[in-house]
Structures are given as C-alpha cells and as structure tokens.
XYZ file of C-alpha atoms in Angstrom:
163
model
C 0.000 0.000 0.000
C 1.349 3.418 -0.957
C 2.219 5.671 1.982
C 1.759 9.407 1.543
C 3.599 11.740 3.914
C 1.478 14.576 5.275
C 3.181 17.909 4.603
C 2.758 21.441 5.886
C 0.149 23.592 4.173
C 1.831 26.357 2.140
C 0.428 28.557 -0.650
C 2.974 27.239 -3.156
C 2.438 23.540 -2.396
C -1.358 23.859 -2.346
C -1.835 26.206 -5.351
C -2.846 23.531 -7.874
C -5.578 22.269 -5.527
C -7.128 25.541 -4.315
C -6.667 28.368 -1.850
C -6.824 28.682 1.909
C -7.016 31.342 4.589
C -6.227 31.210 8.296
C -9.529 32.460 9.709
C -8.229 32.803 13.279
C -5.032 34.734 12.465
C -5.489 36.350 9.041
C -2.801 38.471 7.428
C -2.584 40.772 4.432
C -4.654 43.615 2.979
C -7.667 44.559 5.063
C -10.219 47.240 5.789
C -9.910 48.599 9.311
C -12.576 50.292 11.355
C -12.620 51.423 14.937
C -13.886 48.040 16.163
C -13.246 45.653 13.290
C -10.714 44.438 10.758
C -12.119 42.906 7.558
C -9.861 40.699 5.436
C -11.695 40.758 2.115
C -11.747 38.056 -0.542
C -8.996 35.913 1.014
C -10.184 32.715 -0.698
C -12.635 32.788 -3.583
C -15.272 30.094 -3.684
C -17.375 29.652 -6.800
C -19.905 27.399 -8.425
C -21.575 27.099 -11.821
C -24.830 26.538 -9.929
C -27.330 29.289 -9.229
C -28.220 27.523 -5.992
C -27.451 29.109 -2.630
C -24.366 27.950 -0.762
C -25.050 25.598 2.105
C -23.033 25.455 5.312
C -23.052 21.823 6.439
C -21.611 20.542 9.717
C -19.426 17.433 9.357
C -18.255 15.088 12.109
C -15.537 12.591 11.161
C -14.620 9.833 13.608
C -10.943 8.986 13.884
C -10.797 5.640 12.056
C -7.158 5.557 10.995
C -5.487 7.025 7.959
C -6.112 4.410 5.255
C -8.021 5.917 2.320
C -10.305 3.621 0.341
C -12.207 6.101 -1.829
C -12.162 9.590 -3.328
C -14.809 12.100 -4.351
C -14.872 15.184 -6.545
C -17.227 17.869 -7.843
C -17.141 18.840 -11.523
C -18.775 22.261 -11.280
C -18.064 23.688 -7.851
C -15.422 24.366 -5.268
C -15.707 22.634 -1.908
C -14.956 24.602 1.226
C -13.646 22.872 4.349
C -13.110 24.518 7.756
C -11.766 22.258 10.537
C -12.978 23.614 13.860
C -11.595 21.667 16.806
C -8.545 19.729 15.606
C -5.954 20.031 12.876
C -7.117 18.059 9.856
C -5.337 15.779 7.422
C -6.572 16.484 3.896
C -5.513 14.438 0.888
C -5.867 15.855 -2.624
C -5.112 14.686 -6.138
C -5.032 17.092 -9.114
C -8.161 17.519 -11.218
C -8.308 16.234 -14.757
C -8.445 12.731 -16.090
C -8.633 9.615 -13.997
C -7.537 9.347 -10.377
C -3.773 8.726 -10.109
C -2.541 7.838 -6.628
C 1.036 8.721 -7.618
C -0.083 12.368 -7.890
C -1.774 12.428 -4.459
C -0.526 14.792 -1.771
C -1.639 15.240 1.828
C -1.596 18.410 3.893
C -1.996 19.224 7.554
C -4.679 21.916 7.712
C -4.536 23.812 11.018
C -7.865 24.152 12.804
C -9.482 27.461 11.936
C -8.069 27.402 8.389
C -10.641 27.551 5.576
C -9.671 25.568 2.466
C -11.406 26.055 -0.888
C -10.744 23.166 -3.291
C -10.878 23.754 -7.052
C -13.560 21.860 -9.004
C -12.438 18.383 -10.015
C -9.829 17.944 -7.269
C -10.036 14.397 -5.898
C -10.411 14.316 -2.097
C -12.502 12.829 0.688
C -13.455 14.029 4.138
C -10.693 15.619 6.206
C -9.380 13.322 8.923
C -8.660 14.312 12.519
C -4.985 14.598 13.374
C -5.361 13.404 16.956
C -8.905 13.913 18.283
C -11.438 11.095 18.517
C -13.629 13.117 16.165
C -13.127 16.166 13.950
C -15.871 18.782 13.675
C -15.744 20.783 10.460
C -17.926 23.022 8.340
C -18.384 22.176 4.675
C -19.380 24.833 2.129
C -21.084 23.525 -1.026
C -23.997 24.693 -3.160
C -27.315 23.379 -1.925
C -27.747 19.696 -2.892
C -24.305 19.449 -4.535
C -24.018 16.029 -2.899
C -27.040 15.003 -5.045
C -26.282 16.699 -8.381
C -22.517 17.324 -8.557
C -20.937 14.496 -6.619
C -18.723 11.761 -8.059
C -17.189 8.922 -6.047
C -14.519 6.383 -6.939
C -13.930 3.371 -4.714
C -10.205 2.700 -4.814
C -8.824 -0.621 -5.993
C -6.359 -2.460 -3.765
C -3.525 -0.960 -5.867
C -4.918 2.576 -5.462
C -5.574 2.536 -1.705
C -3.115 4.559 0.347
C -2.171 5.391 3.917
C -1.527 8.921 5.199
C 1.536 9.152 7.448
C 2.289 12.052 9.791
C-alpha cells in the first residue's frame, strides 16, 4: 500500500488544488474600522450553480489514515473549515482519472478555511489526533445530489496517510 507523507500547508504547495485562509489569524490587505478588521476576498469560492451555498456541519470519527475512496465535484469548489482539531486532507489534481502517484496530503490547522478547485479528488478531512473532527463544509445546496462523483479505490490505489 502506498504511503503518503502529510506535509505542511503552504500557498505554493497547495496552489494547484485551491486556496486557503487562516480564519483565526489572518494576514494581508484589510479594511480597518474602529472596532473591526475585515480581510476581504482571502479565498474565492465559486460554483456554476445558481443555488445558494449551504453550510453543512461534518463530524468525522478517527478511524485511521487508510483511504479507500475519493470524491470530486465537476462544477463547484468545496470549502472545508476544521474547527476543533488540525485536519489531514488528501488531494489529487483535477483532470483525467484518479492517479494515486499524484496524491498529496496536507496538515490543515484548525481554523483554516480551504477552498478546493472543481475536479480535485479528495474525501473528508481526517482528525490529526482527536477522537472526532468537527468541520464546516461549504457547497452549493444539494451538490451532494447533483454534482458528486465517487470512486472506490482498488487495492492498488488505496493509500495510507503518514504524519
């Protein structure tokens, strides 16, 4: 089984998969008021759908780091915000068939919002150390019903994420 080393999340390493922003400690251009600081447009999130965006709570039990399937969305970004633990997120570039040799894994610090490009292969984020990870998922309403593709991995494609 292929082992994929989890690496630090950096803009350069993650660029082909999407964007991210540290929600708890943002940096960069902002609009400042007397009682607020607004960091505008830090990660763009788009969809070809005219449907409203849904904020969906996700709870993932810690079940080990072996990955047996991947999902993707053809027409929308997927937003992921881990809330109470750092998350392990695996991604494979969009385009063509799934290729495990192109898969990377990143450690997403809690409070960091990730926006995946359409077509990027992924699955739910995994907790780094907690028994369960609570996260918010941002997708257009009913994307899981009308823009959701899943591929169950063959024995040769399955992989393990290693910290």
